[in-house]
Backbone atoms as SQL, in Angstrom:
CREATE TABLE atoms (id INTEGER PRIMARY KEY, chain TEXT, resi INTEGER, resn TEXT, atom TEXT, x REAL, y REAL, z REAL);
INSERT INTO atoms VALUES
  (1, 'A', 1, 'MET', 'N', -13.843, 48.339, 73.884),
  (2, 'A', 1, 'MET', 'CA', -14.273, 48.503, 72.514),
  (3, 'A', 1, 'MET', 'C', -15.515, 49.388, 72.456),
  (4, 'A', 2, 'LEU', 'N', -16.430, 49.213, 73.378),
  (5, 'A', 2, 'LEU', 'CA', -17.645, 50.026, 73.399),
  (6, 'A', 2, 'LEU', 'C', -17.324, 51.488, 73.650),
  (7, 'A', 3, 'THR', 'N', -16.410, 51.757, 74.560),
  (8, 'A', 3, 'THR', 'CA', -16.047, 53.138, 74.884),
  (9, 'A', 3, 'THR', 'C', -15.517, 53.860, 73.648),
  (10, 'A', 4, 'LEU', 'N', -14.639, 53.206, 72.907),
  (11, 'A', 4, 'LEU', 'CA', -14.093, 53.812, 71.695),
  (12, 'A', 4, 'LEU', 'C', -15.192, 53.997, 70.655),
  (13, 'A', 5, 'ALA', 'N', -16.076, 53.034, 70.522),
  (14, 'A', 5, 'ALA', 'CA', -17.177, 53.143, 69.558),
  (15, 'A', 5, 'ALA', 'C', -18.079, 54.323, 69.900),
  (16, 'A', 6, 'LEU', 'N', -18.372, 54.503, 71.176),
  (17, 'A', 6, 'LEU', 'CA', -19.202, 55.632, 71.597),
  (18, 'A', 6, 'LEU', 'C', -18.504, 56.957, 71.298),
  (19, 'A', 7, 'HIS', 'N', -17.219, 57.014, 71.577),
  (20, 'A', 7, 'HIS', 'CA', -16.441, 58.228, 71.326),
  (21, 'A', 7, 'HIS', 'C', -16.443, 58.568, 69.833),
  (22, 'A', 8, 'LEU', 'N', -16.228, 57.574, 68.993),
  (23, 'A', 8, 'LEU', 'CA', -16.203, 57.805, 67.550),
  (24, 'A', 8, 'LEU', 'C', -17.587, 58.195, 67.025),
  (25, 'A', 9, 'ARG', 'N', -18.628, 57.625, 67.611),
  (26, 'A', 9, 'ARG', 'CA', -19.990, 57.990, 67.193),
  (27, 'A', 9, 'ARG', 'C', -20.277, 59.447, 67.529),
  (28, 'A', 10, 'GLU', 'N', -19.794, 59.910, 68.673),
  (29, 'A', 10, 'GLU', 'CA', -19.980, 61.317, 69.053),
  (30, 'A', 10, 'GLU', 'C', -19.298, 62.254, 68.065),
  (31, 'A', 11, 'GLN', 'N', -18.249, 61.770, 67.424),
  (32, 'A', 11, 'GLN', 'CA', -17.527, 62.576, 66.433),
  (33, 'A', 11, 'GLN', 'C', -18.102, 62.385, 65.025),
  (34, 'A', 12, 'ASN', 'N', -19.275, 61.763, 64.950),
  (35, 'A', 12, 'ASN', 'CA', -20.014, 61.569, 63.692),
  (36, 'A', 12, 'ASN', 'C', -19.288, 60.719, 62.659),
  (37, 'A', 13, 'HIS', 'N', -18.565, 59.693, 63.106),
  (38, 'A', 13, 'HIS', 'CA', -17.956, 58.744, 62.189),
  (39, 'A', 13, 'HIS', 'C', -19.023, 57.745, 61.747),
  (40, 'A', 14, 'SER', 'N', -18.888, 57.216, 60.548),
  (41, 'A', 14, 'SER', 'CA', -19.839, 56.226, 60.050),
  (42, 'A', 14, 'SER', 'C', -19.593, 54.882, 60.739),
  (43, 'A', 15, 'LEU', 'N', -20.567, 53.983, 60.631),
  (44, 'A', 15, 'LEU', 'CA', -20.413, 52.651, 61.214),
  (45, 'A', 15, 'LEU', 'C', -19.226, 51.923, 60.594),
  (46, 'A', 16, 'ARG', 'N', -19.013, 52.101, 59.309),
  (47, 'A', 16, 'ARG', 'CA', -17.867, 51.464, 58.648),
  (48, 'A', 16, 'ARG', 'C', -16.550, 51.984, 59.199),
  (49, 'A', 17, 'ASP', 'N', -16.463, 53.291, 59.399),
  (50, 'A', 17, 'ASP', 'CA', -15.239, 53.872, 59.966),
  (51, 'A', 17, 'ASP', 'C', -14.994, 53.368, 61.384),
  (52, 'A', 18, 'ILE', 'N', -16.054, 53.306, 62.175),
  (53, 'A', 18, 'ILE', 'CA', -15.926, 52.831, 63.553),
  (54, 'A', 18, 'ILE', 'C', -15.464, 51.376, 63.559),
  (55, 'A', 19, 'ALA', 'N', -16.098, 50.540, 62.732),
  (56, 'A', 19, 'ALA', 'CA', -15.733, 49.122, 62.676),
  (57, 'A', 19, 'ALA', 'C', -14.281, 48.939, 62.243),
  (58, 'A', 20, 'ALA', 'N', -13.815, 49.770, 61.331),
  (59, 'A', 20, 'ALA', 'CA', -12.437, 49.657, 60.845),
  (60, 'A', 20, 'ALA', 'C', -11.420, 50.025, 61.915),
  (61, 'A', 21, 'ARG', 'N', -11.815, 50.852, 62.867),
  (62, 'A', 21, 'ARG', 'CA', -10.894, 51.280, 63.915),
  (63, 'A', 21, 'ARG', 'C', -10.903, 50.369, 65.143),
  (64, 'A', 22, 'LEU', 'N', -11.950, 49.562, 65.274),
  (65, 'A', 22, 'LEU', 'CA', -12.054, 48.674, 66.427),
  (66, 'A', 22, 'LEU', 'C', -11.378, 47.338, 66.145),
  (67, 'A', 23, 'VAL', 'N', -10.921, 46.683, 67.196),
  (68, 'A', 23, 'VAL', 'CA', -10.313, 45.360, 67.086),
  (69, 'A', 23, 'VAL', 'C', -10.922, 44.468, 68.158),
  (70, 'A', 24, 'ILE', 'N', -11.341, 43.276, 67.779),
  (71, 'A', 24, 'ILE', 'CA', -11.898, 42.308, 68.722),
  (72, 'A', 24, 'ILE', 'C', -10.763, 41.774, 69.588),
  (73, 'A', 25, 'THR', 'N', -10.956, 41.770, 70.909),
  (74, 'A', 25, 'THR', 'CA', -9.877, 41.399, 71.828),
  (75, 'A', 25, 'THR', 'C', -10.003, 39.998, 72.402),
  (76, 'A', 26, 'LYS', 'N', -11.159, 39.357, 72.239),
  (77, 'A', 26, 'LYS', 'CA', -11.350, 38.031, 72.827),
  (78, 'A', 26, 'LYS', 'C', -12.040, 37.106, 71.839),
  (79, 'A', 27, 'GLY', 'N', -11.905, 35.817, 72.077),
  (80, 'A', 27, 'GLY', 'CA', -12.655, 34.823, 71.325),
  (81, 'A', 27, 'GLY', 'C', -12.009, 34.393, 70.032),
  (82, 'A', 28, 'LYS', 'N', -12.809, 33.721, 69.237),
  (83, 'A', 28, 'LYS', 'CA', -12.342, 33.107, 67.999),
  (84, 'A', 28, 'LYS', 'C', -11.866, 34.145, 66.979),
  (85, 'A', 29, 'LYS', 'N', -12.450, 35.322, 67.000),
  (86, 'A', 29, 'LYS', 'CA', -12.102, 36.357, 66.021),
  (87, 'A', 29, 'LYS', 'C', -11.160, 37.416, 66.592),
  (88, 'A', 30, 'LYS', 'N', -10.412, 37.053, 67.595),
  (89, 'A', 30, 'LYS', 'CA', -9.465, 37.970, 68.227),
  (90, 'A', 30, 'LYS', 'C', -8.509, 38.551, 67.181),
  (91, 'A', 31, 'GLY', 'N', -8.305, 39.872, 67.249),
  (92, 'A', 31, 'GLY', 'CA', -7.404, 40.544, 66.336),
  (93, 'A', 31, 'GLY', 'C', -8.046, 41.013, 65.048),
  (94, 'A', 32, 'ARG', 'N', -9.311, 40.676, 64.831),
  (95, 'A', 32, 'ARG', 'CA', -10.013, 41.087, 63.622),
  (96, 'A', 32, 'ARG', 'C', -10.902, 42.282, 63.921),
  (97, 'A', 33, 'HIS', 'N', -11.399, 42.900, 62.871),
  (98, 'A', 33, 'HIS', 'CA', -12.317, 44.024, 63.019),
  (99, 'A', 33, 'HIS', 'C', -13.748, 43.506, 63.032),
  (100, 'A', 34, 'PRO', 'N', -14.615, 44.091, 63.868),
  (101, 'A', 34, 'PRO', 'CA', -16.025, 43.685, 63.845),
  (102, 'A', 34, 'PRO', 'C', -16.702, 44.223, 62.588),
  (103, 'A', 35, 'SER', 'N', -17.813, 43.629, 62.227),
  (104, 'A', 35, 'SER', 'CA', -18.575, 44.121, 61.078),
  (105, 'A', 35, 'SER', 'C', -19.346, 45.373, 61.502),
  (106, 'A', 36, 'PRO', 'N', -19.726, 46.216, 60.548),
  (107, 'A', 36, 'PRO', 'CA', -20.561, 47.371, 60.887),
  (108, 'A', 36, 'PRO', 'C', -21.868, 46.966, 61.566),
  (109, 'A', 37, 'ALA', 'N', -22.426, 45.811, 61.192),
  (110, 'A', 37, 'ALA', 'CA', -23.657, 45.336, 61.823),
  (111, 'A', 37, 'ALA', 'C', -23.430, 45.022, 63.299),
  (112, 'A', 38, 'THR', 'N', -22.280, 44.466, 63.622),
  (113, 'A', 38, 'THR', 'CA', -21.949, 44.176, 65.019),
  (114, 'A', 38, 'THR', 'C', -21.812, 45.466, 65.812),
  (115, 'A', 39, 'VAL', 'N', -21.180, 46.457, 65.209),
  (116, 'A', 39, 'VAL', 'CA', -21.021, 47.753, 65.875),
  (117, 'A', 39, 'VAL', 'C', -22.389, 48.383, 66.114),
  (118, 'A', 40, 'LEU', 'N', -23.259, 48.330, 65.116),
  (119, 'A', 40, 'LEU', 'CA', -24.609, 48.877, 65.259),
  (120, 'A', 40, 'LEU', 'C', -25.353, 48.183, 66.391),
  (121, 'A', 41, 'ARG', 'N', -25.282, 46.859, 66.442),
  (122, 'A', 41, 'ARG', 'CA', -25.953, 46.092, 67.488),
  (123, 'A', 41, 'ARG', 'C', -25.413, 46.465, 68.872),
  (124, 'A', 42, 'MET', 'N', -24.102, 46.599, 68.980),
  (125, 'A', 42, 'MET', 'CA', -23.463, 46.943, 70.243),
  (126, 'A', 42, 'MET', 'C', -23.916, 48.336, 70.716),
  (127, 'A', 43, 'LEU', 'N', -23.966, 49.305, 69.798),
  (128, 'A', 43, 'LEU', 'CA', -24.379, 50.658, 70.156),
  (129, 'A', 43, 'LEU', 'C', -25.866, 50.714, 70.511),
  (130, 'A', 44, 'ARG', 'N', -26.691, 49.953, 69.777),
  (131, 'A', 44, 'ARG', 'CA', -28.127, 49.918, 70.091),
  (132, 'A', 44, 'ARG', 'C', -28.380, 49.339, 71.478),
  (133, 'A', 45, 'GLU', 'N', -27.697, 48.241, 71.801),
  (134, 'A', 45, 'GLU', 'CA', -27.852, 47.623, 73.120),
  (135, 'A', 45, 'GLU', 'C', -27.449, 48.599, 74.214),
  (136, 'A', 46, 'HIS', 'N', -26.370, 49.331, 73.997),
  (137, 'A', 46, 'HIS', 'CA', -25.930, 50.323, 74.975),
  (138, 'A', 46, 'HIS', 'C', -26.987, 51.413, 75.146),
  (139, 'A', 47, 'ASP', 'N', -27.527, 51.916, 74.030),
  (140, 'A', 47, 'ASP', 'CA', -28.543, 52.963, 74.097),
  (141, 'A', 47, 'ASP', 'C', -29.804, 52.480, 74.803),
  (142, 'A', 48, 'GLU', 'N', -30.209, 51.243, 74.544),
  (143, 'A', 48, 'GLU', 'CA', -31.398, 50.689, 75.191),
  (144, 'A', 48, 'GLU', 'C', -31.200, 50.565, 76.699),
  (145, 'A', 49, 'LEU', 'N', -30.015, 50.110, 77.104),
  (146, 'A', 49, 'LEU', 'CA', -29.735, 49.994, 78.544),
  (147, 'A', 49, 'LEU', 'C', -29.678, 51.356, 79.210),
  (148, 'A', 50, 'ALA', 'N', -29.099, 52.330, 78.541),
  (149, 'A', 50, 'ALA', 'CA', -29.003, 53.673, 79.090),
  (150, 'A', 50, 'ALA', 'C', -30.390, 54.295, 79.241),
  (151, 'A', 51, 'THR', 'N', -31.268, 54.046, 78.276),
  (152, 'A', 51, 'THR', 'CA', -32.630, 54.569, 78.340),
  (153, 'A', 51, 'THR', 'C', -33.414, 53.888, 79.451),
  (154, 'A', 52, 'ALA', 'N', -33.236, 52.597, 79.612),
  (155, 'A', 52, 'ALA', 'CA', -33.968, 51.847, 80.637),
  (156, 'A', 52, 'ALA', 'C', -33.536, 52.273, 82.043),
  (157, 'A', 53, 'GLN', 'N', -32.285, 52.651, 82.212),
  (158, 'A', 53, 'GLN', 'CA', -31.784, 53.032, 83.526),
  (159, 'A', 53, 'GLN', 'C', -32.133, 54.466, 83.876),
  (160, 'A', 54, 'ALA', 'N', -32.481, 55.280, 82.899),
  (161, 'A', 54, 'ALA', 'CA', -32.774, 56.695, 83.142),
  (162, 'A', 54, 'ALA', 'C', -34.159, 56.909, 83.686);
């Protein structure tokens, strides 16, 4: 899910568009779309980890 979100962000899609294209694969909300806030949090965490490792 993160890989697709990163790819869509590179293509300048909005958070709403990205969230609409993603599907949760595990847990209680399996098969549903994440909220734009969840997508934002996921992308921020990825960016923070990438910055810390650089």
